[in-house]
Amino acid sequence: MLELDHIAVSGASLDEARAYVEEALGVPMQMGGAHAVFGTHNALLALEGGLYLEAIAIDPNAPRPERARWFDLDRFAGRARLSNWICRSADLPAALAEIDAPLGAPVDLVRGQYQWQMAVPESGILPFDNCAPALLSWQSETQPAAALTPRGVRLTRLTVVHPQAQELKQVLGHRLSDNRIVFETGPAKIWAEFDTPHGVRSLSK
């Protein structure tokens, strides 16, 4: 089975991605850290229910990685925006074998006390124009969501829009059952709605 783990907002810089989230939701983010394998860094926001939101961008102080960066960041341009959703699996190789989509091969990753594997395509580009979820498997006892300060923000709806949305839904099939995740047919984009201390707020692609 797959469970929603977190969602990601990408930006041309981490300051831009973080500012977009903080302005849109009205709450502060916390600094995360660097990902040496992909030359990126992030900031984090706790969401209720064990989820979190990640603002991510290329780290200008990191050397260029030997492979394409995840989340298609090598081609990123324009304003900061909601770019990806990430699901976790207890058995990542099994999930990848069962899902009929090129979600990539597992990559071993470490950031401080956190260890995990994430499936990343060689191109860095996820199927369905980056509207397919990235898959990961946590290998450390602690996970980022548990260490973040609660801000009273709750994800209520994640809408995945794509011309082949129903095909994507079928590819994921019974492995993903979450009433917050909705698939709609239309031009490729992802948008999320939240309950916040300031009322209903949203992020979009």
PDB file of C-alpha atoms in Angstrom:
ATOM      1  CA  MET A   1       0.000   0.000   0.000  1.00  0.00           C
ATOM      2  CA  LEU A   2       0.964   3.620  -0.570  1.00  0.00           C
ATOM      3  CA  GLU A   3       0.410   6.466   1.869  1.00  0.00           C
ATOM      4  CA  LEU A   4       0.737  10.186   1.229  1.00  0.00           C
ATOM      5  CA  ASP A   5       3.979  11.300   2.904  1.00  0.00           C
ATOM      6  CA  HIS A   6       4.495  14.932   1.903  1.00  0.00           C
ATOM      7  CA  ILE A   7       4.069  17.482  -0.868  1.00  0.00           C
ATOM      8  CA  ALA A   8       6.731  19.666  -2.454  1.00  0.00           C
ATOM      9  CA  VAL A   9       6.876  23.278  -3.609  1.00  0.00           C
ATOM     10  CA  SER A  10       9.763  24.024  -5.977  1.00  0.00           C
ATOM     11  CA  GLY A  11      11.357  27.385  -6.631  1.00  0.00           C
ATOM     12  CA  ALA A  12      14.163  28.977  -8.618  1.00  0.00           C
ATOM     13  CA  SER A  13      15.688  29.549  -5.176  1.00  0.00           C
ATOM     14  CA  LEU A  14      14.833  28.250  -1.729  1.00  0.00           C
ATOM     15  CA  ASP A  15      14.006  31.793  -0.602  1.00  0.00           C
ATOM     16  CA  GLU A  16      11.403  32.063  -3.371  1.00  0.00           C
ATOM     17  CA  ALA A  17       9.863  28.665  -2.616  1.00  0.00           C
ATOM     18  CA  ARG A  18       9.739  29.374   1.103  1.00  0.00           C
ATOM     19  CA  ALA A  19       8.286  32.851   0.637  1.00  0.00           C
ATOM     20  CA  TYR A  20       5.531  31.486  -1.608  1.00  0.00           C
ATOM     21  CA  VAL A  21       4.474  28.945   1.015  1.00  0.00           C
ATOM     22  CA  GLU A  22       4.659  31.366   3.921  1.00  0.00           C
ATOM     23  CA  GLU A  23       2.683  34.064   2.109  1.00  0.00           C
ATOM     24  CA  ALA A  24       0.068  31.639   0.791  1.00  0.00           C
ATOM     25  CA  LEU A  25      -0.528  29.795   4.072  1.00  0.00           C
ATOM     26  CA  GLY A  26       0.322  32.551   6.543  1.00  0.00           C
ATOM     27  CA  VAL A  27       2.645  30.453   8.728  1.00  0.00           C
ATOM     28  CA  PRO A  28       6.451  30.187   8.997  1.00  0.00           C
ATOM     29  CA  MET A  29       8.521  27.292   7.684  1.00  0.00           C
ATOM     30  CA  GLN A  30      11.556  25.725   9.358  1.00  0.00           C
ATOM     31  CA  MET A  31      14.934  25.175   7.764  1.00  0.00           C
ATOM     32  CA  GLY A  32      15.552  21.610   6.660  1.00  0.00           C
ATOM     33  CA  GLY A  33      18.923  20.763   5.187  1.00  0.00           C
ATOM     34  CA  ALA A  34      20.882  19.749   2.108  1.00  0.00           C
ATOM     35  CA  HIS A  35      20.661  16.717  -0.190  1.00  0.00           C
ATOM     36  CA  ALA A  36      24.182  16.027  -1.388  1.00  0.00           C
ATOM     37  CA  VAL A  37      23.211  13.425  -3.995  1.00  0.00           C
ATOM     38  CA  PHE A  38      21.002  15.882  -5.892  1.00  0.00           C
ATOM     39  CA  GLY A  39      22.563  19.231  -4.966  1.00  0.00           C
ATOM     40  CA  THR A  40      19.383  20.632  -3.436  1.00  0.00           C
ATOM     41  CA  HIS A  41      18.252  22.030  -0.093  1.00  0.00           C
ATOM     42  CA  ASN A  42      14.903  22.532   1.590  1.00  0.00           C
ATOM     43  CA  ALA A  43      12.690  24.105   4.248  1.00  0.00           C
ATOM     44  CA  LEU A  44       9.822  22.267   5.952  1.00  0.00           C
ATOM     45  CA  LEU A  45       6.346  22.858   7.365  1.00  0.00           C
ATOM     46  CA  ALA A  46       4.420  20.471   9.593  1.00  0.00           C
ATOM     47  CA  LEU A  47       0.953  19.452   8.435  1.00  0.00           C
ATOM     48  CA  GLU A  48      -1.514  17.757  10.740  1.00  0.00           C
ATOM     49  CA  GLY A  49      -1.894  13.994  10.554  1.00  0.00           C
ATOM     50  CA  GLY A  50       1.813  13.210  10.226  1.00  0.00           C
ATOM     51  CA  LEU A  51       2.289  14.938   6.868  1.00  0.00           C
ATOM     52  CA  TYR A  52       4.593  17.787   5.961  1.00  0.00           C
ATOM     53  CA  LEU A  53       5.244  20.284   3.195  1.00  0.00           C
ATOM     54  CA  GLU A  54       8.672  20.741   1.652  1.00  0.00           C
ATOM     55  CA  ALA A  55       9.987  23.840  -0.119  1.00  0.00           C
ATOM     56  CA  ILE A  56      12.895  22.749  -2.315  1.00  0.00           C
ATOM     57  CA  ALA A  57      15.356  24.288  -4.770  1.00  0.00           C
ATOM     58  CA  ILE A  58      18.814  23.809  -6.252  1.00  0.00           C
ATOM     59  CA  ASP A  59      21.511  24.642  -3.714  1.00  0.00           C
ATOM     60  CA  PRO A  60      23.752  27.244  -5.399  1.00  0.00           C
ATOM     61  CA  ASN A  61      26.635  26.282  -3.098  1.00  0.00           C
ATOM     62  CA  ALA A  62      26.547  22.591  -3.947  1.00  0.00           C
ATOM     63  CA  PRO A  63      28.501  21.006  -6.800  1.00  0.00           C
ATOM     64  CA  ARG A  64      26.487  19.911  -9.806  1.00  0.00           C
ATOM     65  CA  PRO A  65      25.401  16.292  -9.241  1.00  0.00           C
ATOM     66  CA  GLU A  66      26.494  13.461 -11.494  1.00  0.00           C
ATOM     67  CA  ARG A  67      22.886  12.663 -12.370  1.00  0.00           C
ATOM     68  CA  ALA A  68      19.716  14.602 -13.116  1.00  0.00           C
ATOM     69  CA  ARG A  69      18.187  16.282 -10.089  1.00  0.00           C
ATOM     70  CA  TRP A  70      14.931  14.959  -8.666  1.00  0.00           C
ATOM     71  CA  PHE A  71      11.586  16.757  -9.116  1.00  0.00           C
ATOM     72  CA  ASP A  72      12.742  17.898 -12.567  1.00  0.00           C
ATOM     73  CA  LEU A  73      14.597  20.798 -10.938  1.00  0.00           C
ATOM     74  CA  ASP A  74      17.175  20.974 -13.745  1.00  0.00           C
ATOM     75  CA  ARG A  75      14.459  22.397 -16.004  1.00  0.00           C
ATOM     76  CA  PHE A  76      12.689  24.513 -13.402  1.00  0.00           C
ATOM     77  CA  ALA A  77      11.844  28.084 -14.392  1.00  0.00           C
ATOM     78  CA  GLY A  78       9.295  30.704 -13.408  1.00  0.00           C
ATOM     79  CA  ARG A  79       7.500  31.360 -10.162  1.00  0.00           C
ATOM     80  CA  ALA A  80       7.604  29.073  -7.147  1.00  0.00           C
ATOM     81  CA  ARG A  81       4.770  26.547  -7.231  1.00  0.00           C
ATOM     82  CA  LEU A  82       3.436  23.249  -5.975  1.00  0.00           C
ATOM     83  CA  SER A  83       5.343  20.732  -8.047  1.00  0.00           C
ATOM     84  CA  ASN A  84       5.142  17.218  -6.636  1.00  0.00           C
ATOM     85  CA  TRP A  85       3.485  14.828  -4.256  1.00  0.00           C
ATOM     86  CA  ILE A  86       5.341  12.035  -2.552  1.00  0.00           C
ATOM     87  CA  CYS A  87       3.999   8.727  -1.238  1.00  0.00           C
ATOM     88  CA  ARG A  88       5.700   6.228   1.040  1.00  0.00           C
ATOM     89  CA  SER A  89       5.771   2.467   0.838  1.00  0.00           C
ATOM     90  CA  ALA A  90       7.013  -0.070   3.348  1.00  0.00           C
ATOM     91  CA  ASP A  91       8.489  -2.052   0.440  1.00  0.00           C
ATOM     92  CA  LEU A  92       9.678   0.300  -2.287  1.00  0.00           C
ATOM     93  CA  PRO A  93      11.074  -2.336  -4.710  1.00  0.00           C
ATOM     94  CA  ALA A  94       7.790  -4.272  -4.538  1.00  0.00           C
ATOM     95  CA  ALA A  95       5.732  -1.138  -5.141  1.00  0.00           C
ATOM     96  CA  LEU A  96       7.846  -0.205  -8.157  1.00  0.00           C
ATOM     97  CA  ALA A  97       7.517  -3.707  -9.571  1.00  0.00           C
ATOM     98  CA  GLU A  98       3.726  -3.632  -9.224  1.00  0.00           C
ATOM     99  CA  ILE A  99       3.085  -0.166 -10.654  1.00  0.00           C
ATOM    100  CA  ASP A 100       3.121  -0.016 -14.454  1.00  0.00           C
ATOM    101  CA  ALA A 101       4.845   3.363 -14.803  1.00  0.00           C
ATOM    102  CA  PRO A 102       8.516   4.434 -15.083  1.00  0.00           C
ATOM    103  CA  LEU A 103       8.842   5.919 -11.604  1.00  0.00           C
ATOM    104  CA  GLY A 104      12.596   5.328 -11.458  1.00  0.00           C
ATOM    105  CA  ALA A 105      15.013   3.198  -9.461  1.00  0.00           C
ATOM    106  CA  PRO A 106      15.643   3.464  -5.693  1.00  0.00           C
ATOM    107  CA  VAL A 107      18.358   5.901  -4.641  1.00  0.00           C
ATOM    108  CA  ASP A 108      19.875   5.713  -1.135  1.00  0.00           C
ATOM    109  CA  LEU A 109      19.671   9.068   0.638  1.00  0.00           C
ATOM    110  CA  VAL A 110      20.784  10.538   3.959  1.00  0.00           C
ATOM    111  CA  ARG A 111      20.106  13.938   5.517  1.00  0.00           C
ATOM    112  CA  GLY A 112      21.314  14.210   9.106  1.00  0.00           C
ATOM    113  CA  GLN A 113      19.442  11.631  11.180  1.00  0.00           C
ATOM    114  CA  TYR A 114      17.112  10.706   8.323  1.00  0.00           C
ATOM    115  CA  GLN A 115      17.726   7.793   5.970  1.00  0.00           C
ATOM    116  CA  TRP A 116      15.471   6.788   3.118  1.00  0.00           C
ATOM    117  CA  GLN A 117      15.245   5.451  -0.404  1.00  0.00           C
ATOM    118  CA  MET A 118      13.458   7.361  -3.133  1.00  0.00           C
ATOM    119  CA  ALA A 119      12.638   6.229  -6.641  1.00  0.00           C
ATOM    120  CA  VAL A 120      13.984   8.789  -9.117  1.00  0.00           C
ATOM    121  CA  PRO A 121      13.891   8.455 -12.924  1.00  0.00           C
ATOM    122  CA  GLU A 122      17.263   8.856 -14.656  1.00  0.00           C
ATOM    123  CA  SER A 123      15.909  11.989 -16.350  1.00  0.00           C
ATOM    124  CA  GLY A 124      14.572  13.386 -13.085  1.00  0.00           C
ATOM    125  CA  ILE A 125      11.163  13.674 -14.776  1.00  0.00           C
ATOM    126  CA  LEU A 126       8.248  11.723 -13.316  1.00  0.00           C
ATOM    127  CA  PRO A 127       5.570  10.206 -15.602  1.00  0.00           C
ATOM    128  CA  PHE A 128       2.395  12.049 -16.539  1.00  0.00           C
ATOM    129  CA  ASP A 129       4.251  15.376 -16.828  1.00  0.00           C
ATOM    130  CA  ASN A 130       5.472  15.143 -13.223  1.00  0.00           C
ATOM    131  CA  CYS A 131       1.917  14.580 -11.972  1.00  0.00           C
ATOM    132  CA  ALA A 132       2.649  10.986 -10.933  1.00  0.00           C
ATOM    133  CA  PRO A 133       3.752  10.655  -7.316  1.00  0.00           C
ATOM    134  CA  ALA A 134       7.347  10.115  -6.321  1.00  0.00           C
ATOM    135  CA  LEU A 135       7.750   7.038  -4.128  1.00  0.00           C
ATOM    136  CA  LEU A 136       9.961   6.638  -1.079  1.00  0.00           C
ATOM    137  CA  SER A 137      10.610   4.270   1.787  1.00  0.00           C
ATOM    138  CA  TRP A 138      11.869   5.532   5.147  1.00  0.00           C
ATOM    139  CA  GLN A 139      14.723   3.523   6.640  1.00  0.00           C
ATOM    140  CA  SER A 140      15.296   5.555   9.804  1.00  0.00           C
ATOM    141  CA  GLU A 141      13.135   5.351  12.915  1.00  0.00           C
ATOM    142  CA  THR A 142      12.653   9.120  12.937  1.00  0.00           C
ATOM    143  CA  GLN A 143      11.018  11.058  10.109  1.00  0.00           C
ATOM    144  CA  PRO A 144      10.893  14.813   9.426  1.00  0.00           C
ATOM    145  CA  ALA A 145       7.198  15.302  10.235  1.00  0.00           C
ATOM    146  CA  ALA A 146       7.696  14.208  13.850  1.00  0.00           C
ATOM    147  CA  ALA A 147      10.405  16.818  14.476  1.00  0.00           C
ATOM    148  CA  LEU A 148       8.534  19.851  13.140  1.00  0.00           C
ATOM    149  CA  THR A 149       6.672  22.484  15.149  1.00  0.00           C
ATOM    150  CA  PRO A 150       2.887  22.213  14.653  1.00  0.00           C
ATOM    151  CA  ARG A 151       1.439  25.271  12.890  1.00  0.00           C
ATOM    152  CA  GLY A 152      -2.241  24.318  12.814  1.00  0.00           C
ATOM    153  CA  VAL A 153      -2.253  23.603   9.058  1.00  0.00           C
ATOM    154  CA  ARG A 154      -4.182  20.627   7.694  1.00  0.00           C
ATOM    155  CA  LEU A 155      -4.258  19.362   4.121  1.00  0.00           C
ATOM    156  CA  THR A 156      -7.893  18.851   3.110  1.00  0.00           C
ATOM    157  CA  ARG A 157      -7.600  18.175  -0.619  1.00  0.00           C
ATOM    158  CA  LEU A 158      -4.886  17.364  -3.139  1.00  0.00           C
ATOM    159  CA  THR A 159      -6.112  17.575  -6.732  1.00  0.00           C
ATOM    160  CA  VAL A 160      -4.029  15.986  -9.476  1.00  0.00           C
ATOM    161  CA  VAL A 161      -5.084  17.287 -12.897  1.00  0.00           C
ATOM    162  CA  HIS A 162      -3.847  15.719 -16.141  1.00  0.00           C
ATOM    163  CA  PRO A 163      -5.237  14.872 -19.598  1.00  0.00           C
ATOM    164  CA  GLN A 164      -4.741  11.195 -18.636  1.00  0.00           C
ATOM    165  CA  ALA A 165      -5.804  11.560 -15.019  1.00  0.00           C
ATOM    166  CA  GLN A 166      -7.987   8.473 -15.022  1.00  0.00           C
ATOM    167  CA  GLU A 167      -5.148   6.397 -16.467  1.00  0.00           C
ATOM    168  CA  LEU A 168      -2.871   7.630 -13.687  1.00  0.00           C
ATOM    169  CA  LYS A 169      -5.534   6.756 -11.125  1.00  0.00           C
ATOM    170  CA  GLN A 170      -5.809   3.266 -12.590  1.00  0.00           C
ATOM    171  CA  VAL A 171      -2.022   2.816 -12.577  1.00  0.00           C
ATOM    172  CA  LEU A 172      -1.968   3.522  -8.839  1.00  0.00           C
ATOM    173  CA  GLY A 173      -5.141   1.480  -8.351  1.00  0.00           C
ATOM    174  CA  HIS A 174      -5.960  -0.036  -4.985  1.00  0.00           C
ATOM    175  CA  ARG A 175      -2.480   0.762  -3.670  1.00  0.00           C
ATOM    176  CA  LEU A 176      -3.512   4.325  -2.835  1.00  0.00           C
ATOM    177  CA  SER A 177      -6.688   4.991  -0.869  1.00  0.00           C
ATOM    178  CA  ASP A 178      -6.919   8.542   0.459  1.00  0.00           C
ATOM    179  CA  ASN A 179     -10.104  10.604   0.283  1.00  0.00           C
ATOM    180  CA  ARG A 180      -8.044  13.792   0.172  1.00  0.00           C
ATOM    181  CA  ILE A 181      -6.512  12.875  -3.198  1.00  0.00           C
ATOM    182  CA  VAL A 182      -8.686  13.602  -6.238  1.00  0.00           C
ATOM    183  CA  PHE A 183      -7.893  13.041  -9.925  1.00  0.00           C
ATOM    184  CA  GLU A 184      -9.384  15.352 -12.556  1.00  0.00           C
ATOM    185  CA  THR A 185      -9.007  15.529 -16.329  1.00  0.00           C
ATOM    186  CA  GLY A 186      -7.489  18.741 -17.697  1.00  0.00           C
ATOM    187  CA  PRO A 187      -4.183  20.532 -18.346  1.00  0.00           C
ATOM    188  CA  ALA A 188      -1.405  19.127 -16.159  1.00  0.00           C
ATOM    189  CA  LYS A 189      -1.216  20.745 -12.718  1.00  0.00           C
ATOM    190  CA  ILE A 190      -1.415  19.959  -9.020  1.00  0.00           C
ATOM    191  CA  TRP A 191      -3.170  22.064  -6.413  1.00  0.00           C
ATOM    192  CA  ALA A 192      -3.735  21.643  -2.701  1.00  0.00           C
ATOM    193  CA  GLU A 193      -6.220  23.126  -0.263  1.00  0.00           C
ATOM    194  CA  PHE A 194      -5.598  23.589   3.453  1.00  0.00           C
ATOM    195  CA  ASP A 195      -7.331  24.587   6.651  1.00  0.00           C
ATOM    196  CA  THR A 196      -5.050  27.112   8.367  1.00  0.00           C
ATOM    197  CA  PRO A 197      -5.267  29.462  11.382  1.00  0.00           C
ATOM    198  CA  HIS A 198      -6.193  32.112   8.790  1.00  0.00           C
ATOM    199  CA  GLY A 199      -8.938  30.130   7.079  1.00  0.00           C
ATOM    200  CA  VAL A 200      -8.908  28.114   3.883  1.00  0.00           C
ATOM    201  CA  ARG A 201      -5.759  28.629   1.819  1.00  0.00           C
ATOM    202  CA  SER A 202      -4.343  26.926  -1.292  1.00  0.00           C
ATOM    203  CA  LEU A 203      -1.157  26.209  -3.258  1.00  0.00           C
ATOM    204  CA  SER A 204      -1.072  25.458  -6.970  1.00  0.00           C
ATOM    205  CA  LYS A 205       1.201  24.436  -9.827  1.00  0.00           C
TER     206      LYS A 205
END
